[in-house]
mmCIF file of C-alpha atoms in Angstrom:
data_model
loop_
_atom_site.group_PDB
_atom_site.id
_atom_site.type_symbol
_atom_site.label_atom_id
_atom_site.label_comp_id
_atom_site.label_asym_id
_atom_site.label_seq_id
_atom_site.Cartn_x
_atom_site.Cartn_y
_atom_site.Cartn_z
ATOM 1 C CA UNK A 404 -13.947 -54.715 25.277
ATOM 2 C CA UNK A 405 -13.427 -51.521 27.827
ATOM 3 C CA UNK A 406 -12.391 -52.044 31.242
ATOM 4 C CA UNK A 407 -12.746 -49.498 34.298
ATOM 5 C CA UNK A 408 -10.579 -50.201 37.195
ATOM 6 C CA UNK A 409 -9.290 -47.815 40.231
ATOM 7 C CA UNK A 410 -5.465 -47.349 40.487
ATOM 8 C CA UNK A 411 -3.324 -47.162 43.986
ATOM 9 C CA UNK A 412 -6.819 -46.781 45.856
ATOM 10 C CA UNK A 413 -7.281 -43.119 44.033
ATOM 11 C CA UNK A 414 -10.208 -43.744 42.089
ATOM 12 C CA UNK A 415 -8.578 -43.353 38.874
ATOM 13 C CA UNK A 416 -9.568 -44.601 35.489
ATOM 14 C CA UNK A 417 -7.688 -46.767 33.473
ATOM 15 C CA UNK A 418 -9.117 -47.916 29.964
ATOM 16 C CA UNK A 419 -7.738 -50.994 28.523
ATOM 17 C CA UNK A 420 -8.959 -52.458 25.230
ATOM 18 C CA UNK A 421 -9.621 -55.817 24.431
ATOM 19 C CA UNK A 422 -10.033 -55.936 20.520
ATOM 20 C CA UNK A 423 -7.092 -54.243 19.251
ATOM 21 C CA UNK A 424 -9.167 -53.183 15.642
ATOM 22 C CA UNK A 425 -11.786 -51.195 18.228
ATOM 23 C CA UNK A 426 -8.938 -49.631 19.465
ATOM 24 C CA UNK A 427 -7.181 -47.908 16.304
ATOM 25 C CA UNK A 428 -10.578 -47.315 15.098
ATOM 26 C CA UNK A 429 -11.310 -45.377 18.195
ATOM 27 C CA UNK A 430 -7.749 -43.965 17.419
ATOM 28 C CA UNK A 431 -8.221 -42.950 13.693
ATOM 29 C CA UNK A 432 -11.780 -40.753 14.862
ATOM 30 C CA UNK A 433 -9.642 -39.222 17.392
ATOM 31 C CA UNK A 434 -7.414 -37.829 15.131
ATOM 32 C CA UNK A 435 -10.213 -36.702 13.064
ATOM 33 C CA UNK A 436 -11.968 -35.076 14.744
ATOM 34 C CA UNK A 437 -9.154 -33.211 15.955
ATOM 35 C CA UNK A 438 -7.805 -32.058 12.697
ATOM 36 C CA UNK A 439 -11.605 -30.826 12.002
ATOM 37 C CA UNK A 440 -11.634 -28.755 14.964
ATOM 38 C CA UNK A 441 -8.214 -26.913 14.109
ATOM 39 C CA UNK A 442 -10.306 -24.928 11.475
ATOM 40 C CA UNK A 443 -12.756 -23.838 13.516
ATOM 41 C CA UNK A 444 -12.722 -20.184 14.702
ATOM 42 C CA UNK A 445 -12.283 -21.138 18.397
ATOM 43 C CA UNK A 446 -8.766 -22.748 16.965
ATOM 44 C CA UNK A 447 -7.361 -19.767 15.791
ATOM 45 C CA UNK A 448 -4.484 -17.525 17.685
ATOM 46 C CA UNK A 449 -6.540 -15.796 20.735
ATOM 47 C CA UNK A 450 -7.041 -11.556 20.098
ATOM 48 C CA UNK A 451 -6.210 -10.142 23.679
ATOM 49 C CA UNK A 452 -8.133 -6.666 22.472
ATOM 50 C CA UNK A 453 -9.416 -6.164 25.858
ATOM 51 C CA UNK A 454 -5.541 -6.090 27.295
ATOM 52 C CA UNK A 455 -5.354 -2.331 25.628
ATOM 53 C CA UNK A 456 -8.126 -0.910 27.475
ATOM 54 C CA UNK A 457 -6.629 -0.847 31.143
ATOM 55 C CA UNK A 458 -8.416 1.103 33.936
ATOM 56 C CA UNK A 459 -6.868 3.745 35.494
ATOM 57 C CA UNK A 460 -6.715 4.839 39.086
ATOM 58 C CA UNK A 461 -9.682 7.259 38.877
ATOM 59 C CA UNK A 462 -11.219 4.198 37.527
ATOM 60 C CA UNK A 463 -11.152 5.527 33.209
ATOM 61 C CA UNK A 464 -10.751 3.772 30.434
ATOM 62 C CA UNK A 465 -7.548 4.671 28.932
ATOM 63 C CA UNK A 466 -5.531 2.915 25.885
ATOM 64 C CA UNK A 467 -2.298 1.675 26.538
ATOM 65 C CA UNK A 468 -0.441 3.573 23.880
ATOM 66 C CA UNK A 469 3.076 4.429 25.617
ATOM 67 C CA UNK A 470 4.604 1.487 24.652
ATOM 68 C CA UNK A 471 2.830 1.384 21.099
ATOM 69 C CA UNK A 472 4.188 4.882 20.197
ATOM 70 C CA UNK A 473 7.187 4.112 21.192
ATOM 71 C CA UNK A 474 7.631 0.983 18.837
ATOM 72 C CA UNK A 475 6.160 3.217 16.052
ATOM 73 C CA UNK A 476 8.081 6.084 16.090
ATOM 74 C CA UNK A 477 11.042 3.798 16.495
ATOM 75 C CA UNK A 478 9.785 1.835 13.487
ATOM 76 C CA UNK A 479 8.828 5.160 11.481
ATOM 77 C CA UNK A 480 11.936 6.525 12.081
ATOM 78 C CA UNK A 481 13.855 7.870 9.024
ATOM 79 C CA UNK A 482 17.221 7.886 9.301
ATOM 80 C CA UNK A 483 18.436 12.035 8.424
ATOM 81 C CA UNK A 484 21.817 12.119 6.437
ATOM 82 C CA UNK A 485 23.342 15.700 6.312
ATOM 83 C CA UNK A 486 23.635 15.789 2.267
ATOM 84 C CA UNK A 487 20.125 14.923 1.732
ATOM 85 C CA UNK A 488 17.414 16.749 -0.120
ATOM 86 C CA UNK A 489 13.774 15.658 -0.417
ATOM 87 C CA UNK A 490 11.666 15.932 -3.904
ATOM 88 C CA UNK A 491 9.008 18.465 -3.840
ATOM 89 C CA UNK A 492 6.919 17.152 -7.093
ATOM 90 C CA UNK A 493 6.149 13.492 -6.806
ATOM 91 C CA UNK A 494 4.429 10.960 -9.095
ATOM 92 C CA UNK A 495 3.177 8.181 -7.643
ATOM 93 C CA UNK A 496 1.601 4.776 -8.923
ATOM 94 C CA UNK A 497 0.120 2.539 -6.513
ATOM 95 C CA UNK A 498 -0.028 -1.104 -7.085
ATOM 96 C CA UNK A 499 -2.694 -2.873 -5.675
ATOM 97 C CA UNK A 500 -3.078 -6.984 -5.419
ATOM 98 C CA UNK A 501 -6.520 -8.063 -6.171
ATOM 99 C CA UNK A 502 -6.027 -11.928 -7.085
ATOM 100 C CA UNK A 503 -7.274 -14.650 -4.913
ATOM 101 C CA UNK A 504 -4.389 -14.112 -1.894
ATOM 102 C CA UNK A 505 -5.994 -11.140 -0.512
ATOM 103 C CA UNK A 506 -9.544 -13.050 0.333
ATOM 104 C CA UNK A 507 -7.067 -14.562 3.327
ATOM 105 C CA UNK A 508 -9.199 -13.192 6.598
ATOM 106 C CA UNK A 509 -5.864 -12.881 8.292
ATOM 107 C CA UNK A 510 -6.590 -9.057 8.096
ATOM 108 C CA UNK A 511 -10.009 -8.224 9.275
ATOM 109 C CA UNK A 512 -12.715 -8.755 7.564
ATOM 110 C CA UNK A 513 -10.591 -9.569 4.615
ATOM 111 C CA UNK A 514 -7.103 -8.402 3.133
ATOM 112 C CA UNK A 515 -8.855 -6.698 -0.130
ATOM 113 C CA UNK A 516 -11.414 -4.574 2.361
ATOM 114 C CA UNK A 517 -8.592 -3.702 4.742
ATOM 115 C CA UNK A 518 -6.233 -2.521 2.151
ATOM 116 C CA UNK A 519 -8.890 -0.272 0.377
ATOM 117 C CA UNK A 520 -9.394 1.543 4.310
ATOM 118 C CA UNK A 521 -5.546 1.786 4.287
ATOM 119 C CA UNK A 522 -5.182 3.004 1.155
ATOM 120 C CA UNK A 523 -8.001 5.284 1.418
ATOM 121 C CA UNK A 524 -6.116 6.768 4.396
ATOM 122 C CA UNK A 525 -3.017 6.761 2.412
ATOM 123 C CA UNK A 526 -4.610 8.801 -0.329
ATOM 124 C CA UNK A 527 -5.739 11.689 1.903
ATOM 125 C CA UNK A 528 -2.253 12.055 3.804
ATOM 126 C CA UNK A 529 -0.620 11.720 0.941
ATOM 127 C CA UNK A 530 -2.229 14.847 -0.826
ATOM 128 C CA UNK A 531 -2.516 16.642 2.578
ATOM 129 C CA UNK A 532 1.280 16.613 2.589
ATOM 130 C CA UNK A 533 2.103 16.608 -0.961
ATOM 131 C CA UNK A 534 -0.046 18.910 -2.402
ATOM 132 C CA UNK A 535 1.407 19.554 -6.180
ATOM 133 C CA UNK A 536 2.483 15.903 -6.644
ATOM 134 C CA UNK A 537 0.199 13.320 -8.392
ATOM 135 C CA UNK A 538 -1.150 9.863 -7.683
ATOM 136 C CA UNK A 539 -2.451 6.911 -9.453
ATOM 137 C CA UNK A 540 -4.052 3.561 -9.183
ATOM 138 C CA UNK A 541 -2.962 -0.470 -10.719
ATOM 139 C CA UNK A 542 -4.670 -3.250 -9.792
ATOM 140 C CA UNK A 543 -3.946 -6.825 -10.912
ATOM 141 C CA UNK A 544 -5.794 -9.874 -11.034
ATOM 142 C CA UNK A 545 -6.372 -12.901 -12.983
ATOM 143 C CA UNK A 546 -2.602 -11.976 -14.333
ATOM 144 C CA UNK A 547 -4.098 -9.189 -15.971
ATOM 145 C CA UNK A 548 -2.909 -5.580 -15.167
ATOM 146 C CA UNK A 549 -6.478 -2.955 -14.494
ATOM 147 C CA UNK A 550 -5.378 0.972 -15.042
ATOM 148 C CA UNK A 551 -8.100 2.202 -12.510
ATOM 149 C CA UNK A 552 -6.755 5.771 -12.448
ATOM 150 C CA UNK A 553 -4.214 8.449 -14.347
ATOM 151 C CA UNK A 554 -2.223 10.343 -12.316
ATOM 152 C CA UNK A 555 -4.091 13.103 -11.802
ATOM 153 C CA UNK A 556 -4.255 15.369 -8.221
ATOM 154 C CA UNK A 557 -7.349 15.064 -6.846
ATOM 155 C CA UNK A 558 -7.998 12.841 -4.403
ATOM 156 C CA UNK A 559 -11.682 12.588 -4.271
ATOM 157 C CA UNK A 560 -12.132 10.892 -7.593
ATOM 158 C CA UNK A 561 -9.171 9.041 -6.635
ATOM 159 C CA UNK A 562 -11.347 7.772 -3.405
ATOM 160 C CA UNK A 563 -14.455 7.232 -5.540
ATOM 161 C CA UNK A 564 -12.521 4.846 -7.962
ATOM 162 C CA UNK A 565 -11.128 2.595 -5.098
ATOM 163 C CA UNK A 566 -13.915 2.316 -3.706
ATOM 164 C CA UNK A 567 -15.534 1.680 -6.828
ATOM 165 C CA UNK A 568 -12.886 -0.523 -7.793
ATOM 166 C CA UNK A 569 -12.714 -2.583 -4.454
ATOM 167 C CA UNK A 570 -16.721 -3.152 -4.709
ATOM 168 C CA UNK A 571 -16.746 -4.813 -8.172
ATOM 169 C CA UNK A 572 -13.819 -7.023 -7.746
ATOM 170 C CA UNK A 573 -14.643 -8.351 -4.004
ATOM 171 C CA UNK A 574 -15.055 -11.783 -5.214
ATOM 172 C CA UNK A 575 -11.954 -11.838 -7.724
ATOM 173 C CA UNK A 576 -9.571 -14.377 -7.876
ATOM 174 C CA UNK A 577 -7.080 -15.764 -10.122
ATOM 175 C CA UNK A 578 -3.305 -14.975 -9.917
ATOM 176 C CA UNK A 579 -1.203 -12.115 -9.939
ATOM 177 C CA UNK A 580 1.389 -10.824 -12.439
ATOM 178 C CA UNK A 581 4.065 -8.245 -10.612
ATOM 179 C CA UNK A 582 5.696 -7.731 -14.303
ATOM 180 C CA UNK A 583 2.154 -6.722 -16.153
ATOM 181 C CA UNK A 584 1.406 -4.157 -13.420
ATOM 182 C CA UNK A 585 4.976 -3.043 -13.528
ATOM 183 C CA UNK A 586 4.936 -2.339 -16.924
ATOM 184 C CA UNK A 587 1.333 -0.658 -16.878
ATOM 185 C CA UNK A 588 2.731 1.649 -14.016
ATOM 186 C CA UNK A 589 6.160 2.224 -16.209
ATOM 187 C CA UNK A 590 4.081 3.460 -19.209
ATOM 188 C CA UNK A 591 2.614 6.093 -16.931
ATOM 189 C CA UNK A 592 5.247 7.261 -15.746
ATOM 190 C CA UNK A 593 8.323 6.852 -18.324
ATOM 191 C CA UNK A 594 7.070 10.628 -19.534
ATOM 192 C CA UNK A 595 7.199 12.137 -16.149
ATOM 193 C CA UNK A 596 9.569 14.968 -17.006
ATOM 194 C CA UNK A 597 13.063 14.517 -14.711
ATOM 195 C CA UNK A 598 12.425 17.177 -12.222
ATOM 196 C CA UNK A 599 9.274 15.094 -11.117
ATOM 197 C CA UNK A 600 10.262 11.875 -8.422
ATOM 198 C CA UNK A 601 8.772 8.790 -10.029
ATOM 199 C CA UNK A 602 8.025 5.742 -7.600
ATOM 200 C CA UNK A 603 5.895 2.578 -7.609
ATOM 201 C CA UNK A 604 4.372 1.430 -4.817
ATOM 202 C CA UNK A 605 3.268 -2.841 -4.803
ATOM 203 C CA UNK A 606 1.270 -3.772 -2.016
ATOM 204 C CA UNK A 607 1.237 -7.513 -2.819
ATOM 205 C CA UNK A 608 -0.756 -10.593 -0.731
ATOM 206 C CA UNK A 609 0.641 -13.531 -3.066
ATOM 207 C CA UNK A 610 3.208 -15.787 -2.525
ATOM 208 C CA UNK A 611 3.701 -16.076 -6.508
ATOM 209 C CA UNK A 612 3.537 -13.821 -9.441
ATOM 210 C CA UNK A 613 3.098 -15.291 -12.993
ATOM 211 C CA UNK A 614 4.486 -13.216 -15.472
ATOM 212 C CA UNK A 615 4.563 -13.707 -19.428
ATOM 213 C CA UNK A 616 8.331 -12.853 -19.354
ATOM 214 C CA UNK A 617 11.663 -11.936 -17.661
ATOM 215 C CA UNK A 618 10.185 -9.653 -14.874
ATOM 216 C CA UNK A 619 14.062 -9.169 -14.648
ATOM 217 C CA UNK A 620 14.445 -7.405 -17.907
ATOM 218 C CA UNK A 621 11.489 -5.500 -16.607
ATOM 219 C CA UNK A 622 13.950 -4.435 -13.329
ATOM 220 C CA UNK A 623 16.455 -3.033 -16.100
ATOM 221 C CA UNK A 624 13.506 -0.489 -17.720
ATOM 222 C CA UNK A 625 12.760 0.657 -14.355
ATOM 223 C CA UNK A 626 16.576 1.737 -13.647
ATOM 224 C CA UNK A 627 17.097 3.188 -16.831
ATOM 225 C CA UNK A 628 13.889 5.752 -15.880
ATOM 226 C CA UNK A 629 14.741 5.815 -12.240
ATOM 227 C CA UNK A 630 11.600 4.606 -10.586
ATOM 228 C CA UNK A 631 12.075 3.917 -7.245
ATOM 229 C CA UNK A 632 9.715 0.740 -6.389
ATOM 230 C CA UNK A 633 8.779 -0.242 -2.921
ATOM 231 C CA UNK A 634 6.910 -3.016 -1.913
ATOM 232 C CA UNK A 635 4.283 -3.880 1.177
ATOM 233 C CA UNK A 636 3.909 -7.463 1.863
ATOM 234 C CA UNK A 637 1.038 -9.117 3.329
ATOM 235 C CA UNK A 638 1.902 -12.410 3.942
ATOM 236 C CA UNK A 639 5.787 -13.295 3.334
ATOM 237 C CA UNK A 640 9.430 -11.785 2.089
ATOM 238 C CA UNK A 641 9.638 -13.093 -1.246
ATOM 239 C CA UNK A 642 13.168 -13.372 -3.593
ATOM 240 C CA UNK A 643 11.897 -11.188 -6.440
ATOM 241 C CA UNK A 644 10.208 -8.177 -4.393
ATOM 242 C CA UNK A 645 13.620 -8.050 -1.955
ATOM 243 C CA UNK A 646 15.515 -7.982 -5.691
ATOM 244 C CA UNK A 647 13.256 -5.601 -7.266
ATOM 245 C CA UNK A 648 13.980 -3.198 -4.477
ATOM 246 C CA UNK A 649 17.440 -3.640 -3.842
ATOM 247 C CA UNK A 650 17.944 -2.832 -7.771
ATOM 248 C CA UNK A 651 15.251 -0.005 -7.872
ATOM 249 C CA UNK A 652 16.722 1.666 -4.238
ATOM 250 C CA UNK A 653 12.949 0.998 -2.805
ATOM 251 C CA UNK A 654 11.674 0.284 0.618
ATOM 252 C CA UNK A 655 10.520 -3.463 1.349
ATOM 253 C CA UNK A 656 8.451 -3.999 4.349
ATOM 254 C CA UNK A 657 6.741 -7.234 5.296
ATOM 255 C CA UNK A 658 3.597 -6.881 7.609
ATOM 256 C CA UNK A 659 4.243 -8.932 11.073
ATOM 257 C CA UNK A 660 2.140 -9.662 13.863
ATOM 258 C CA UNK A 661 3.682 -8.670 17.443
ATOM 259 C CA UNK A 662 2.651 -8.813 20.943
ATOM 260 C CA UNK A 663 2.358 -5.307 21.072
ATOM 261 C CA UNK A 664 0.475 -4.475 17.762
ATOM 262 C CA UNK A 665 -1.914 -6.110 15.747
ATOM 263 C CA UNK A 666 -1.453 -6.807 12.293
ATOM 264 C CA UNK A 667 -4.100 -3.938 11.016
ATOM 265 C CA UNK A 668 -1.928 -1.178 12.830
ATOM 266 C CA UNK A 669 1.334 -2.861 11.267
ATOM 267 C CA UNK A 670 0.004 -2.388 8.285
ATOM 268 C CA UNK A 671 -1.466 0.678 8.464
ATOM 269 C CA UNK A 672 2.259 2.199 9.760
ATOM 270 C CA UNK A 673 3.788 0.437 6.668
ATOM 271 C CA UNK A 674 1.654 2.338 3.977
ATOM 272 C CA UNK A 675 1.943 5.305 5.589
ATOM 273 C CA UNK A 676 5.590 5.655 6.597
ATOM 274 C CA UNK A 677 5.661 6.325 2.271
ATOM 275 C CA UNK A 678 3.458 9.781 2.776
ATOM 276 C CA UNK A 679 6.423 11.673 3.063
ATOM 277 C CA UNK A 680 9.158 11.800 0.454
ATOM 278 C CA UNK A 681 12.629 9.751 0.021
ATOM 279 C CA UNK A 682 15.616 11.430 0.238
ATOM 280 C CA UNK A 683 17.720 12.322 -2.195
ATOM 281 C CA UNK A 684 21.360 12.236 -1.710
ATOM 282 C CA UNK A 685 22.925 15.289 -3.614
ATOM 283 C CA UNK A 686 25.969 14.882 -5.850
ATOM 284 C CA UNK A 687 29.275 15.910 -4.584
ATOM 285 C CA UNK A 688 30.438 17.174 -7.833
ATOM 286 C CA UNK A 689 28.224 19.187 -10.394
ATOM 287 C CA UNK A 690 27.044 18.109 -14.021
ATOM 288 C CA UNK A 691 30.661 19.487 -15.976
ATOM 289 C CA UNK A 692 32.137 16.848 -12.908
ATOM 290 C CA UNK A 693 33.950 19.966 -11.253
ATOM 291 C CA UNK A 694 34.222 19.361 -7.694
ATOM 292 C CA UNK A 695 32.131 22.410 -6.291
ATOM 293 C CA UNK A 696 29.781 20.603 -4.088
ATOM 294 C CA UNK A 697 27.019 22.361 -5.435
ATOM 295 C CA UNK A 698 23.902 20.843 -7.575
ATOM 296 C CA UNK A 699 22.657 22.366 -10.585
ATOM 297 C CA UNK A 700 19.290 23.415 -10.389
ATOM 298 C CA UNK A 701 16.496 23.741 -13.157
ATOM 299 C CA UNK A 702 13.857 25.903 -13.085
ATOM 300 C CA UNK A 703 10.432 24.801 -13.525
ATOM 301 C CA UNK A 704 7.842 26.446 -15.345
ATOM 302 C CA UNK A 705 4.597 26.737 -13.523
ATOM 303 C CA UNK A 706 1.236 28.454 -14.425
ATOM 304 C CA UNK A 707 -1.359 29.907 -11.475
ATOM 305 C CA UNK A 708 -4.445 30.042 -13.290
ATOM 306 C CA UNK A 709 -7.491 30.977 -11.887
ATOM 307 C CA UNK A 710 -11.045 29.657 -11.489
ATOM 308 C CA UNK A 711 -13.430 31.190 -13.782
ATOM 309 C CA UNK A 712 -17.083 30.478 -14.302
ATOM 310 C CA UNK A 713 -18.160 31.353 -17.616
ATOM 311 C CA UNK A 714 -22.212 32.123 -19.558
ATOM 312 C CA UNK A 715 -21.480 29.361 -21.997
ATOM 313 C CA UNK A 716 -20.406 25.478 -21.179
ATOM 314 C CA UNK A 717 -16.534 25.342 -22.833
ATOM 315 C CA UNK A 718 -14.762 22.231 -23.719
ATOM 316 C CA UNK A 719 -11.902 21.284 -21.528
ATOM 317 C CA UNK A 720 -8.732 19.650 -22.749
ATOM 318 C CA UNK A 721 -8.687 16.644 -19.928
ATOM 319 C CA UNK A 722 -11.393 15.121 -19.991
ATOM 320 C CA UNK A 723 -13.116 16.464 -23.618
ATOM 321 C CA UNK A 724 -16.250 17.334 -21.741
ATOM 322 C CA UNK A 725 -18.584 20.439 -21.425
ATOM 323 C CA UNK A 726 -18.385 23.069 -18.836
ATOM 324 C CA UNK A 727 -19.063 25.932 -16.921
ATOM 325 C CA UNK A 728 -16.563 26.184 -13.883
ATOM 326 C CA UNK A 729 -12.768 25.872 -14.980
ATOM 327 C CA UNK A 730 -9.495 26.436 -14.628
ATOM 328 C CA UNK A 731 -7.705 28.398 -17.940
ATOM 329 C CA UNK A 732 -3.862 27.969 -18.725
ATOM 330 C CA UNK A 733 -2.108 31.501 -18.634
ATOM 331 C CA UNK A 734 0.005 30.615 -21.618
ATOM 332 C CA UNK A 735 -2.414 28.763 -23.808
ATOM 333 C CA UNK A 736 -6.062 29.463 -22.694
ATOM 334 C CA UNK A 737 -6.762 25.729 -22.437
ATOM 335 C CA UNK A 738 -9.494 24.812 -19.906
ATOM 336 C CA UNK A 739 -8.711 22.659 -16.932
ATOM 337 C CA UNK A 740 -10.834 20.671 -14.584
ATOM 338 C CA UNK A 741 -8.482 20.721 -11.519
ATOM 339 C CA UNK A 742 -5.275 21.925 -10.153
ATOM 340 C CA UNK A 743 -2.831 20.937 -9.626
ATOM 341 C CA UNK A 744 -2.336 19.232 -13.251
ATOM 342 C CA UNK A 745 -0.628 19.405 -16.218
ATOM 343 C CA UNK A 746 -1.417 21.897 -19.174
ATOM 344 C CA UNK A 747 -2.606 18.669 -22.016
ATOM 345 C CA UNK A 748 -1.745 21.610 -24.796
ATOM 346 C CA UNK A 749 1.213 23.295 -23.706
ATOM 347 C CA UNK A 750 2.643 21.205 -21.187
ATOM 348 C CA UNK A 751 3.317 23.784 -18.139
ATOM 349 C CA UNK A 752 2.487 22.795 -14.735
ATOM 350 C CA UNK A 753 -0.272 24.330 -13.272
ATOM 351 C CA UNK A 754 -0.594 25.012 -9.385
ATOM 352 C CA UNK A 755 -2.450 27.252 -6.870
ATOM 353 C CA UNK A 756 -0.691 29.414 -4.991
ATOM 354 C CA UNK A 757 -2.234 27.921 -1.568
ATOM 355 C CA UNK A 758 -0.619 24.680 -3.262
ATOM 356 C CA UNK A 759 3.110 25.534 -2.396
ATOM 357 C CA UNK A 760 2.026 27.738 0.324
ATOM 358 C CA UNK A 761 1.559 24.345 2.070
#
């Protein structure tokens, strides 16, 4: 059946079969087995994380990071036009995949627990540099679009709700809908008034979205109220998101894996190079059309109320609930919870001073 014989005096082996059914059955477990052992861990693309740790000639530990800040400044870099202004007030909707693509462990330990550390990072620069702008959160799953958050400005209930929010759908699945989040984002803010910069931003794991309708009809709303949509992708560049940005003048970035980075720091750079503000290229010619060069301007009316603790729990106008600590409107007396926010009687914007001080 099996035969051992020496070759050219060298002692080596030579197997020869004499039943050729033994032999593709012999053949057939090979293969087997060998498929079976690709999805083992072992199989997987090797993690050099010991190659950024180099020793130094005093013999300490010291990261390798010349090379890595180079690539990320170089990838962070934002290209500065001369007739370019920046928005000051910004209202932001972040759109969060929760459907079965992001329980993928490409992204340790999973996609969904890595975004909600990202985004949780995201959150806090985001308010640290944009201090009177707002921010709020859309998840979709199971092609259903979950309002998680109003835009609001504070960024520790904002914190509390991902988590929250990441906790109690760990273990969801089903797929996701781009067009049902879009238009759950859209009906927040479609009332933004038009000094206020309204943007989306989709950080999306799927390969597919399944939508009720034309998600392209749902590209026109989002011109005609200028949202500006960007998109983070976790696993591909798809048709639709490249589209949806092209049309909406967005930012689409795909997270890759280089020899230089891992994936977690790609993606981390990706969220975060959307902390600051786009830019806004200025008209060369006015709203009449004359040819001045010079932008009209609209002032915005802006309240700086301060925090008062009264004798007697008052009701506040946000969140109908009973009080002692507050903020009141200058113009209308209405009570507030936080700052910065927007007056829900009269409208007017209300700030703290230290606010645009920053």
């Amino acid at each position: 059946m099996m035969d051992q014989h020496g070759a050219d005096g060298k002692g080596a082996d030579r197997y020869e079969f004499n039943n050729p059914t033994e032999f593709h059955k012999n053949f057939v477990d090979l293969i087997d087995s060998d498929v079976e052992e690709d999805n083992h861990a072992w199989e997987r693309d090797l993690e050099r994380t010991w190659e950024n740790v180099p020793e130094s000639r005093k013999g300490e530990l010291k990261a390798r990071q010349i090379s890595i800040d180079r690539e990320k400044r170089k990838r962070m870099k934002i290209s500065r036009l001369e007739n370019v202004e920046k928005g000051m007030v910004r209202y932001l909707t972040i759109i969060l995949d929760f459907s079965k693509a992001m329980n993928s462990r490409d992204l340790k330990p999973t996609r969904k627990l890595a975004t909600e550390k990202v985004i949780s990072k995201f959150i806090k620069e985001y308010f640290n540099q944009n201090p009177i702008s707002q921010l709020g959160l859309v998840i979709g799953c199971d092609r259903i679009a979950h309002k998680i958050t109003e835009l609001s400005g504070n960024p520790t209930q904002q914190l509390l709700n991902l988590k929250r929010v990441t906790k109690g759908y760990l273990h969801s699945g089903g797929e996701f809908s781009l067009q049902n989040t879009l238009e759950s984002a859209i009906a927040s803010l479609r009332h933004i008034p038009p000094y206020g910069s309204r943007e989306i931003l989709v950080v999306m794991g799927s390969l597919s979205t399944c939508d009720p309708g034309n998600i392209f009809e749902t590209f026109k709303t989002l011109q005609e109220h200028k949202i500006r949509v960007s998109v983070i992708g976790l696993a591909a560049q798809m048709h639709v998101c490249k589209k949806l940005t092209e049309c909406t003048k967005g930012r689409y970035d795909v997270v890759r894996k280089s020899s230089q980075t891992s994936s977690d720091n790609c993606y981390e750079d990706c969220v975060l190079a959307h902390v600051k503000p786009f830019g806004i290229e200025i008209s060369s010619t006015n709203q009449q059309g004359a040819g001045t060069g010079r932008k009209i301007r609209k002032w915005i009316r802006m309240g700086f109320p301060r925090k008062k603790t009264t004798n007697y729990p008052t009701l506040c106008s946000c969140h109908d609930e009973f009080s002692y600590t507050g903020y009141f409107c200058p113009k209308c007396k209405s009570k507030s919870c936080e700052l910065p926010t927007t007056c829900h009687i009269c409208g007017r914007t209300l700030v703290s001073s230290q606010h645009l001080a920053r």
